[in-house]
Structure formats: structure tokens, C-alpha cells
Amino acid sequence: SYKCISFVALQTCLLITSGFSLYLGNIFPSEMDYLRCAAGSCIPSAVVSFAIARNKINVIPNFQILFVSTFAVTTTCLIWFGCKLVLNPSAININFNLILLILLEIFMATTVIISARSTEDCCTRKKNTAYDNTIVSSNVSFPTRVLKSYSVIEVIIGISSVFGGIIALNMDVLVSGPYLSVTFFWILVACFPSAIASHVAAEYPSKCLVEVLIAISSVTSPLLFTASAYLSFSIMQVVDIFKTYPPAVKQSYDVLLLLLMLMLLIQACLTIGTVIQCVNYKAKMKRHDSSWTASQVIKQDYRTTEVPNNTLKDFDKDKAWKAVVVQMAQ
């Protein structure tokens, strides 16, 4: 429908803006580090738009936690910019990079509003219901093997990232640079709560565990992309290694940062892949399993029930939550 097309167009503009912001943040690595982080956090939101476009039903509300967490990270980066501007106003270019940061914020706020106002029945492709239910019933299965392989890789990469962060913390004594506090951030982000949750959900694929896995992965994915985008400045520094000889300790440190960036990027891709797999499974189950839509049926029954004394009013928790999210984004 028109809403789905406009949503994909919005996310395409967000992806273009994020790419240009990431490029500009690498040109000025120390002055515009907040711009790299904001651009990296918006990448998951743009990636899931392609999964939304390929789905037969509307799954925009299922990614709402991802959109809200991404919007929170971009808002944090905007506050980060304000703090740097207050501390040292002469060292920051407040023209073009501020425009890019505000554009990212506007795009994400619009995404949050659209996801909050979307309903499950829009963007539905009309097909034969009986035929669809037969196909879905025979093909719906939880991606157990895929998520288990994701969790194993995430645990290996998480442990490697933690050790790499510890080594970088020790090498930071020899190399001057504002990386000490950021290293702790890498270590925290490289933890593996989503890997544990995906392994448990793969063993016992229930509705509650799938929802928990979607929530955990939706929160950690923007953070992992943010950390990898912050470390993207090491790419240009590693390229400069080939221009100087012999290599120094500083150059070895840059190579370590590049390896950390690659590990965090792989983990971020696996996390967003976990979200997409779980949302696709949830969408298919909702099409034929009544237990996945039981709460909505109860709400509809409650709304149609007449109260004799008229002291109680209809209350829709879903609409109330969406209204709160819209107000927060506005």
C-alpha cells in the first residue's frame, strides 16, 4: 500500500543520510565522532525496511522496539554534540554536520511515529485465505538451526571482542588518545545477552521467548552498529600504515581497533538478522495460529461487552502505548 511504499522511501533517505554522515565523520574523526555514532545507529532501521517490503503482511509494528531504541541513540548523539559544543565551541563546525544530525533525528522520529500508528492489517496483499493458511501451516517452523549458528558465532565473537578490548585498554597506556572510556563501552556492548536468548528460544520456541528475543536484539543491534561505526575511523588509519615504514606501536594499535570494528560489525549483522528471522516467524504464526492473536481477540471481546452501570470505559493498551510513543517522538 501507499504507507508501506512511503515507509521504504523514508528508510532509503535515512540510509543515504547515514552513509554520507558516516563518510563525513571519518574525514574528521575526532571532531565528528558523534556523527559517526548517530549514522551507525540508524543502519538497522534502514536494513529492516527491506525485510518489511518483502513481507506479505504488515510487520512494521513488530520492529517498534528497534525504532525506539535507535531513536534513543540518535537523541543521545545529539545531546553529545551539544555537550561538545558547550565545552569547546571553537573546535566544532556547527553547520553541515549539525544539519545531518538533525536530519537523522527527524527521519527516526518519523519512523517511530509511523510504526506507532501502523496496524497489523494494512499493507496486506489480498490472496486466497484458505490457500495461504494451508501453505503457511505446512511451512511455518522456527529457524532453530539458523539461530543456534548465530548464537555460537556471537559467543565466539563476543569473547574475542572482550579480550580485544582488554588488550586495547592496556595498549592505551602507550598510545595517547581518548580511547580509555570508549574501550569499556566496547566491552559492554560486546556482551552476548542476545546470543543466550536466541539459544534458549531455539530450544523452546514459545511466544514469550520470541518476544523477549526480539526485544533484546532490537536494543543491542543499534548499540553494536554504533560501536562499529565509532571504530570505523581505524580504516583510514590502517590504510596510512602502508605509507609509512617501519610500523610503530601506534599502527599496531590501529590494526587492533580495525579488528574490533570488524568483530562488532559481524555481531551487529547477526543480531539484526535474528530480529528479522523472529519477526518473520511471528508474522507467519499470526496468520494461522489463534494463540498468537489471542490477546487481540480478548481486547475485541472486551470492547464489545456492555457494562450495565457505564462506570467502566473501553481501554486499549495497544493504542495507549502507540499514543505514548508518538508523543515522545514529537
Short mmCIF file of N, CA and C in Angstrom, two decimals, residues 75-222:
data_model
loop_
_atom_site.label_atom_id
_atom_site.label_comp_id
_atom_site.label_asym_id
_atom_site.label_seq_id
_atom_site.Cartn_x
_atom_site.Cartn_y
_atom_site.Cartn_z
N THR A 75 19.18 10.50 19.67
CA THR A 75 18.96 11.61 20.59
C THR A 75 20.15 11.78 21.53
N THR A 76 20.73 10.66 21.98
CA THR A 76 21.92 10.72 22.82
C THR A 76 23.09 11.36 22.08
N CYS A 77 23.24 11.03 20.79
CA CYS A 77 24.30 11.64 19.99
C CYS A 77 24.07 13.13 19.81
N LEU A 78 22.82 13.54 19.68
CA LEU A 78 22.52 14.97 19.58
C LEU A 78 22.87 15.70 20.88
N ILE A 79 22.60 15.07 22.02
CA ILE A 79 22.99 15.65 23.31
C ILE A 79 24.51 15.67 23.43
N TRP A 80 25.18 14.63 22.93
CA TRP A 80 26.64 14.57 22.90
C TRP A 80 27.20 15.75 22.13
N PHE A 81 26.61 16.05 20.97
CA PHE A 81 27.04 17.20 20.19
C PHE A 81 26.87 18.49 20.99
N GLY A 82 25.74 18.63 21.69
CA GLY A 82 25.52 19.83 22.48
C GLY A 82 26.54 20.00 23.59
N CYS A 83 26.91 18.89 24.23
CA CYS A 83 27.92 18.97 25.29
C CYS A 83 29.28 19.37 24.73
N LYS A 84 29.67 18.81 23.59
CA LYS A 84 30.95 19.18 22.99
C LYS A 84 30.93 20.64 22.54
N LEU A 85 29.78 21.10 22.09
CA LEU A 85 29.68 22.49 21.65
C LEU A 85 29.80 23.45 22.82
N VAL A 86 29.26 23.06 23.97
CA VAL A 86 29.36 23.90 25.15
C VAL A 86 30.79 23.93 25.68
N LEU A 87 31.46 22.77 25.67
CA LEU A 87 32.81 22.70 26.22
C LEU A 87 33.84 23.39 25.35
N ASN A 88 33.70 23.24 24.03
CA ASN A 88 34.69 23.83 23.12
C ASN A 88 34.00 24.29 21.85
N PRO A 89 33.36 25.45 21.87
CA PRO A 89 32.58 25.87 20.70
C PRO A 89 33.42 26.22 19.47
N SER A 90 34.68 26.57 19.66
CA SER A 90 35.50 26.97 18.52
C SER A 90 36.06 25.78 17.74
N ALA A 91 36.01 24.57 18.31
CA ALA A 91 36.64 23.41 17.66
C ALA A 91 35.67 22.59 16.84
N ILE A 92 34.41 22.98 16.78
CA ILE A 92 33.40 22.18 16.10
C ILE A 92 32.74 23.00 15.01
N ASN A 93 32.63 22.39 13.85
CA ASN A 93 31.88 23.01 12.77
C ASN A 93 30.40 22.75 13.00
N ILE A 94 29.63 23.79 13.25
CA ILE A 94 28.23 23.62 13.64
C ILE A 94 27.29 23.83 12.46
N ASN A 95 27.80 23.73 11.25
CA ASN A 95 26.96 24.00 10.09
C ASN A 95 26.42 22.71 9.49
N PHE A 96 27.21 22.06 8.62
CA PHE A 96 26.71 20.95 7.83
C PHE A 96 26.51 19.69 8.66
N ASN A 97 27.41 19.43 9.59
CA ASN A 97 27.27 18.23 10.40
C ASN A 97 26.06 18.31 11.31
N LEU A 98 25.72 19.52 11.77
CA LEU A 98 24.51 19.67 12.59
C LEU A 98 23.26 19.42 11.75
N ILE A 99 23.28 19.85 10.49
CA ILE A 99 22.14 19.59 9.61
C ILE A 99 21.95 18.09 9.41
N LEU A 100 23.05 17.35 9.18
CA LEU A 100 22.95 15.90 9.02
C LEU A 100 22.43 15.22 10.29
N LEU A 101 22.90 15.69 11.43
CA LEU A 101 22.45 15.10 12.69
C LEU A 101 20.97 15.35 12.93
N ILE A 102 20.50 16.54 12.60
CA ILE A 102 19.08 16.85 12.75
C ILE A 102 18.25 16.06 11.75
N LEU A 103 18.76 15.86 10.54
CA LEU A 103 18.04 15.04 9.56
C LEU A 103 17.88 13.60 10.04
N LEU A 104 18.94 13.03 10.60
CA LEU A 104 18.84 11.68 11.15
C LEU A 104 17.81 11.62 12.27
N GLU A 105 17.79 12.67 13.10
CA GLU A 105 16.83 12.71 14.19
C GLU A 105 15.40 12.82 13.67
N ILE A 106 15.19 13.63 12.64
CA ILE A 106 13.84 13.80 12.07
C ILE A 106 13.37 12.51 11.42
N PHE A 107 14.27 11.86 10.66
CA PHE A 107 13.91 10.60 10.00
C PHE A 107 13.52 9.54 11.02
N MET A 108 14.29 9.43 12.10
CA MET A 108 13.99 8.42 13.10
C MET A 108 12.72 8.75 13.88
N ALA A 109 12.48 10.03 14.15
CA ALA A 109 11.24 10.42 14.83
C ALA A 109 10.03 10.09 13.96
N THR A 110 10.15 10.34 12.65
CA THR A 110 9.06 10.00 11.73
C THR A 110 8.85 8.49 11.68
N THR A 111 9.94 7.74 11.70
CA THR A 111 9.84 6.27 11.69
C THR A 111 9.12 5.76 12.93
N VAL A 112 9.44 6.33 14.08
CA VAL A 112 8.78 5.92 15.32
C VAL A 112 7.29 6.23 15.27
N ILE A 113 6.94 7.39 14.73
CA ILE A 113 5.52 7.77 14.65
C ILE A 113 4.77 6.84 13.70
N ILE A 114 5.39 6.53 12.55
CA ILE A 114 4.73 5.63 11.58
C ILE A 114 4.55 4.24 12.17
N SER A 115 5.57 3.74 12.87
CA SER A 115 5.45 2.41 13.46
C SER A 115 4.41 2.37 14.57
N ALA A 116 4.26 3.48 15.28
CA ALA A 116 3.28 3.51 16.36
C ALA A 116 1.85 3.60 15.83
N ARG A 117 1.69 4.21 14.68
CA ARG A 117 0.36 4.38 14.10
C ARG A 117 0.00 3.30 13.09
N SER A 118 0.91 2.40 12.83
CA SER A 118 0.62 1.33 11.88
C SER A 118 -0.21 0.25 12.56
N THR A 119 -1.01 -0.42 11.75
CA THR A 119 -1.82 -1.53 12.24
C THR A 119 -1.43 -2.79 11.51
N GLU A 120 -1.79 -3.91 12.08
CA GLU A 120 -1.38 -5.20 11.53
C GLU A 120 -2.06 -5.53 10.20
N ASP A 121 -3.20 -4.87 9.92
CA ASP A 121 -3.95 -5.27 8.74
C ASP A 121 -3.66 -4.45 7.51
N CYS A 122 -2.86 -3.37 7.64
CA CYS A 122 -2.52 -2.61 6.45
C CYS A 122 -1.33 -3.28 5.74
N CYS A 123 -1.11 -2.90 4.50
CA CYS A 123 -0.06 -3.47 3.66
C CYS A 123 -0.28 -4.95 3.39
N THR A 124 -1.48 -5.46 3.60
CA THR A 124 -1.76 -6.87 3.38
C THR A 124 -2.06 -7.11 1.92
N ARG A 125 -1.40 -8.10 1.35
CA ARG A 125 -1.67 -8.47 -0.02
C ARG A 125 -2.85 -9.45 -0.04
N LYS A 126 -3.90 -9.09 -0.72
CA LYS A 126 -5.11 -9.90 -0.73
C LYS A 126 -4.89 -11.14 -1.57
N LYS A 127 -5.04 -12.30 -0.91
CA LYS A 127 -4.91 -13.58 -1.59
C LYS A 127 -5.99 -14.51 -1.06
N ASN A 128 -6.02 -15.68 -1.59
CA ASN A 128 -6.98 -16.67 -1.12
C ASN A 128 -6.57 -17.09 0.29
N THR A 129 -7.47 -16.84 1.27
CA THR A 129 -7.12 -17.07 2.66
C THR A 129 -6.88 -18.54 2.95
N ALA A 130 -7.76 -19.40 2.44
CA ALA A 130 -7.60 -20.84 2.70
C ALA A 130 -6.31 -21.37 2.09
N TYR A 131 -5.99 -20.89 0.90
CA TYR A 131 -4.75 -21.33 0.24
C TYR A 131 -3.54 -20.85 1.02
N ASP A 132 -3.59 -19.59 1.49
CA ASP A 132 -2.46 -19.05 2.24
C ASP A 132 -2.27 -19.82 3.55
N ASN A 133 -3.39 -20.09 4.25
CA ASN A 133 -3.27 -20.78 5.53
C ASN A 133 -2.72 -22.18 5.37
N THR A 134 -3.08 -22.85 4.28
CA THR A 134 -2.56 -24.19 4.03
C THR A 134 -1.06 -24.16 3.80
N ILE A 135 -0.62 -23.19 3.00
CA ILE A 135 0.82 -23.09 2.71
C ILE A 135 1.59 -22.72 3.96
N VAL A 136 1.06 -21.73 4.72
CA VAL A 136 1.77 -21.27 5.91
C VAL A 136 1.83 -22.37 6.97
N SER A 137 0.71 -23.10 7.11
CA SER A 137 0.69 -24.14 8.14
C SER A 137 1.72 -25.23 7.86
N SER A 138 1.92 -25.53 6.60
CA SER A 138 2.85 -26.60 6.27
C SER A 138 4.30 -26.14 6.26
N ASN A 139 4.54 -24.82 6.18
CA ASN A 139 5.90 -24.33 6.05
C ASN A 139 6.40 -23.58 7.28
N VAL A 140 5.54 -23.26 8.23
CA VAL A 140 5.98 -22.50 9.39
C VAL A 140 6.78 -23.39 10.32
N SER A 141 8.00 -23.01 10.56
CA SER A 141 8.85 -23.70 11.52
C SER A 141 9.85 -22.68 12.07
N PHE A 142 10.12 -22.79 13.33
CA PHE A 142 11.04 -21.84 13.94
C PHE A 142 12.46 -22.06 13.39
N PRO A 143 13.17 -20.97 13.03
CA PRO A 143 14.53 -21.13 12.46
C PRO A 143 15.54 -21.54 13.52
N THR A 144 15.38 -22.74 14.03
CA THR A 144 16.22 -23.21 15.14
C THR A 144 17.68 -23.31 14.73
N ARG A 145 17.94 -23.95 13.60
CA ARG A 145 19.33 -24.16 13.17
C ARG A 145 20.03 -22.84 12.87
N VAL A 146 19.30 -21.92 12.26
CA VAL A 146 19.90 -20.62 11.93
C VAL A 146 20.24 -19.84 13.20
N LEU A 147 19.31 -19.79 14.14
CA LEU A 147 19.55 -19.02 15.36
C LEU A 147 20.62 -19.66 16.24
N LYS A 148 20.69 -20.98 16.24
CA LYS A 148 21.76 -21.63 17.01
C LYS A 148 23.14 -21.32 16.42
N SER A 149 23.22 -21.34 15.10
CA SER A 149 24.50 -20.97 14.47
C SER A 149 24.84 -19.51 14.74
N TYR A 150 23.82 -18.64 14.71
CA TYR A 150 24.04 -17.23 15.05
C TYR A 150 24.57 -17.09 16.48
N SER A 151 23.95 -17.82 17.41
CA SER A 151 24.34 -17.69 18.81
C SER A 151 25.76 -18.18 19.05
N VAL A 152 26.17 -19.26 18.38
CA VAL A 152 27.54 -19.77 18.54
C VAL A 152 28.55 -18.74 18.03
N ILE A 153 28.27 -18.18 16.86
CA ILE A 153 29.18 -17.17 16.30
C ILE A 153 29.22 -15.93 17.19
N GLU A 154 28.06 -15.53 17.72
CA GLU A 154 28.02 -14.34 18.58
C GLU A 154 28.81 -14.55 19.86
N VAL A 155 28.75 -15.76 20.43
CA VAL A 155 29.51 -16.03 21.65
C VAL A 155 31.01 -15.98 21.36
N ILE A 156 31.43 -16.58 20.26
CA ILE A 156 32.85 -16.57 19.90
C ILE A 156 33.34 -15.15 19.66
N ILE A 157 32.56 -14.38 18.90
CA ILE A 157 32.95 -13.00 18.61
C ILE A 157 32.89 -12.15 19.87
N GLY A 158 31.90 -12.40 20.75
CA GLY A 158 31.81 -11.63 21.98
C GLY A 158 33.01 -11.84 22.87
N ILE A 159 33.43 -13.10 23.03
CA ILE A 159 34.62 -13.39 23.85
C ILE A 159 35.87 -12.76 23.23
N SER A 160 35.99 -12.86 21.92
CA SER A 160 37.14 -12.25 21.24
C SER A 160 37.14 -10.74 21.39
N SER A 161 35.95 -10.14 21.32
CA SER A 161 35.86 -8.68 21.47
C SER A 161 36.23 -8.23 22.88
N VAL A 162 35.83 -9.01 23.86
CA VAL A 162 36.19 -8.66 25.24
C VAL A 162 37.70 -8.71 25.44
N PHE A 163 38.34 -9.78 24.95
CA PHE A 163 39.80 -9.86 25.07
C PHE A 163 40.48 -8.76 24.25
N GLY A 164 39.92 -8.47 23.07
CA GLY A 164 40.49 -7.39 22.28
C GLY A 164 40.36 -6.04 22.96
N GLY A 165 39.22 -5.82 23.63
CA GLY A 165 39.06 -4.57 24.37
C GLY A 165 40.02 -4.46 25.54
N ILE A 166 40.29 -5.59 26.20
CA ILE A 166 41.26 -5.56 27.31
C ILE A 166 42.66 -5.25 26.80
N ILE A 167 43.03 -5.86 25.67
CA ILE A 167 44.35 -5.57 25.08
C ILE A 167 44.45 -4.12 24.67
N ALA A 168 43.36 -3.60 24.06
CA ALA A 168 43.37 -2.18 23.67
C ALA A 168 43.44 -1.27 24.88
N LEU A 169 42.82 -1.68 25.98
CA LEU A 169 42.91 -0.89 27.20
C LEU A 169 44.32 -0.84 27.73
N ASN A 170 45.07 -1.95 27.65
CA ASN A 170 46.46 -1.96 28.10
C ASN A 170 47.36 -1.19 27.14
N MET A 171 47.07 -1.28 25.84
CA MET A 171 47.89 -0.54 24.87
C MET A 171 47.61 0.94 24.90
N ASP A 172 46.47 1.33 25.45
CA ASP A 172 46.13 2.74 25.50
C ASP A 172 47.07 3.52 26.40
N VAL A 173 47.77 2.81 27.29
CA VAL A 173 48.76 3.48 28.13
C VAL A 173 49.94 3.96 27.29
N LEU A 174 50.27 3.19 26.25
CA LEU A 174 51.40 3.55 25.38
C LEU A 174 51.01 4.54 24.30
N VAL A 175 49.75 4.62 23.97
CA VAL A 175 49.30 5.47 22.88
C VAL A 175 48.39 6.55 23.45
N SER A 176 48.70 7.78 23.14
CA SER A 176 47.87 8.88 23.61
C SER A 176 46.61 8.98 22.77
N GLY A 177 45.47 9.09 23.43
CA GLY A 177 44.21 9.20 22.70
C GLY A 177 43.04 9.00 23.64
N PRO A 178 41.88 9.55 23.29
CA PRO A 178 40.69 9.46 24.18
C PRO A 178 39.93 8.16 24.01
N TYR A 179 40.63 7.02 24.17
CA TYR A 179 40.00 5.73 23.91
C TYR A 179 39.73 4.94 25.19
N LEU A 180 40.14 5.47 26.34
CA LEU A 180 40.04 4.69 27.56
C LEU A 180 38.59 4.40 27.92
N SER A 181 37.77 5.45 27.98
CA SER A 181 36.37 5.25 28.36
C SER A 181 35.60 4.51 27.28
N VAL A 182 35.99 4.71 26.01
CA VAL A 182 35.28 4.06 24.92
C VAL A 182 35.54 2.56 24.92
N THR A 183 36.72 2.14 25.39
CA THR A 183 37.05 0.72 25.43
C THR A 183 36.09 -0.03 26.35
N PHE A 184 35.74 0.59 27.48
CA PHE A 184 34.75 -0.03 28.35
C PHE A 184 33.41 -0.17 27.65
N PHE A 185 33.10 0.80 26.81
CA PHE A 185 31.85 0.72 26.05
C PHE A 185 31.88 -0.44 25.08
N TRP A 186 33.02 -0.67 24.44
CA TRP A 186 33.14 -1.81 23.52
C TRP A 186 32.92 -3.12 24.29
N ILE A 187 33.56 -3.21 25.48
CA ILE A 187 33.44 -4.44 26.25
C ILE A 187 31.99 -4.69 26.65
N LEU A 188 31.29 -3.65 27.09
CA LEU A 188 29.90 -3.81 27.49
C LEU A 188 29.01 -4.17 26.31
N VAL A 189 29.26 -3.53 25.18
CA VAL A 189 28.44 -3.79 24.00
C VAL A 189 28.73 -5.19 23.45
N ALA A 190 29.97 -5.66 23.62
CA ALA A 190 30.34 -6.97 23.08
C ALA A 190 29.81 -8.12 23.90
N CYS A 191 29.06 -7.84 24.96
CA CYS A 191 28.46 -8.93 25.73
C CYS A 191 27.40 -9.64 24.88
N PHE A 192 26.97 -10.77 25.33
CA PHE A 192 26.16 -11.63 24.49
C PHE A 192 24.83 -12.02 25.12
N PRO A 193 24.02 -11.06 25.56
CA PRO A 193 22.69 -11.44 26.05
C PRO A 193 21.79 -11.96 24.94
N SER A 194 21.92 -11.38 23.74
CA SER A 194 21.09 -11.85 22.63
C SER A 194 21.46 -13.25 22.20
N ALA A 195 22.76 -13.61 22.31
CA ALA A 195 23.18 -14.96 21.94
C ALA A 195 22.58 -15.99 22.89
N ILE A 196 22.55 -15.68 24.19
CA ILE A 196 21.96 -16.60 25.15
C ILE A 196 20.45 -16.71 24.92
N ALA A 197 19.80 -15.56 24.68
CA ALA A 197 18.36 -15.58 24.47
C ALA A 197 17.99 -16.34 23.20
N SER A 198 18.78 -16.17 22.14
CA SER A 198 18.48 -16.88 20.90
C SER A 198 18.68 -18.38 21.04
N HIS A 199 19.68 -18.79 21.82
CA HIS A 199 19.90 -20.23 22.03
C HIS A 199 18.75 -20.84 22.83
N VAL A 200 18.29 -20.11 23.86
CA VAL A 200 17.17 -20.61 24.66
C VAL A 200 15.89 -20.65 23.83
N ALA A 201 15.66 -19.59 23.03
CA ALA A 201 14.46 -19.57 22.19
C ALA A 201 14.50 -20.65 21.12
N ALA A 202 15.70 -20.97 20.63
CA ALA A 202 15.81 -22.05 19.64
C ALA A 202 15.48 -23.41 20.25
N GLU A 203 15.79 -23.58 21.54
CA GLU A 203 15.47 -24.84 22.20
C GLU A 203 13.98 -24.93 22.55
N TYR A 204 13.41 -23.79 23.00
CA TYR A 204 12.00 -23.76 23.41
C TYR A 204 11.31 -22.59 22.72
N PRO A 205 10.94 -22.74 21.47
CA PRO A 205 10.35 -21.62 20.71
C PRO A 205 8.90 -21.32 21.11
N SER A 206 8.73 -20.59 22.20
CA SER A 206 7.40 -20.18 22.62
C SER A 206 7.18 -18.71 22.26
N LYS A 207 5.94 -18.28 22.39
CA LYS A 207 5.59 -16.90 22.04
C LYS A 207 6.32 -15.91 22.93
N CYS A 208 6.41 -16.22 24.23
CA CYS A 208 7.06 -15.31 25.17
C CYS A 208 8.55 -15.18 24.87
N LEU A 209 9.22 -16.30 24.60
CA LEU A 209 10.66 -16.24 24.32
C LEU A 209 10.96 -15.53 23.01
N VAL A 210 10.09 -15.70 22.02
CA VAL A 210 10.29 -15.00 20.76
C VAL A 210 10.17 -13.49 20.96
N GLU A 211 9.19 -13.06 21.76
CA GLU A 211 9.04 -11.64 22.05
C GLU A 211 10.24 -11.10 22.82
N VAL A 212 10.73 -11.87 23.78
CA VAL A 212 11.91 -11.44 24.55
C VAL A 212 13.13 -11.34 23.65
N LEU A 213 13.30 -12.30 22.75
CA LEU A 213 14.44 -12.29 21.84
C LEU A 213 14.37 -11.09 20.90
N ILE A 214 13.19 -10.78 20.41
CA ILE A 214 13.02 -9.60 19.55
C ILE A 214 13.38 -8.33 20.32
N ALA A 215 12.95 -8.24 21.57
CA ALA A 215 13.22 -7.05 22.38
C ALA A 215 14.71 -6.89 22.66
N ILE A 216 15.37 -7.99 23.08
CA ILE A 216 16.80 -7.90 23.41
C ILE A 216 17.62 -7.57 22.18
N SER A 217 17.35 -8.25 21.07
CA SER A 217 18.12 -8.00 19.85
C SER A 217 17.84 -6.62 19.29
N SER A 218 16.63 -6.11 19.46
CA SER A 218 16.30 -4.77 18.98
C SER A 218 17.04 -3.70 19.76
N VAL A 219 17.33 -3.96 21.01
CA VAL A 219 18.08 -2.98 21.81
C VAL A 219 19.57 -3.05 21.54
N THR A 220 20.11 -4.28 21.44
CA THR A 220 21.56 -4.43 21.27
C THR A 220 22.04 -4.13 19.85
N SER A 221 21.19 -4.33 18.85
CA SER A 221 21.63 -4.13 17.48
C SER A 221 22.05 -2.69 17.19
N PRO A 222 21.25 -1.65 17.54
CA PRO A 222 21.73 -0.28 17.31
C PRO A 222 22.99 0.06 18.07
#
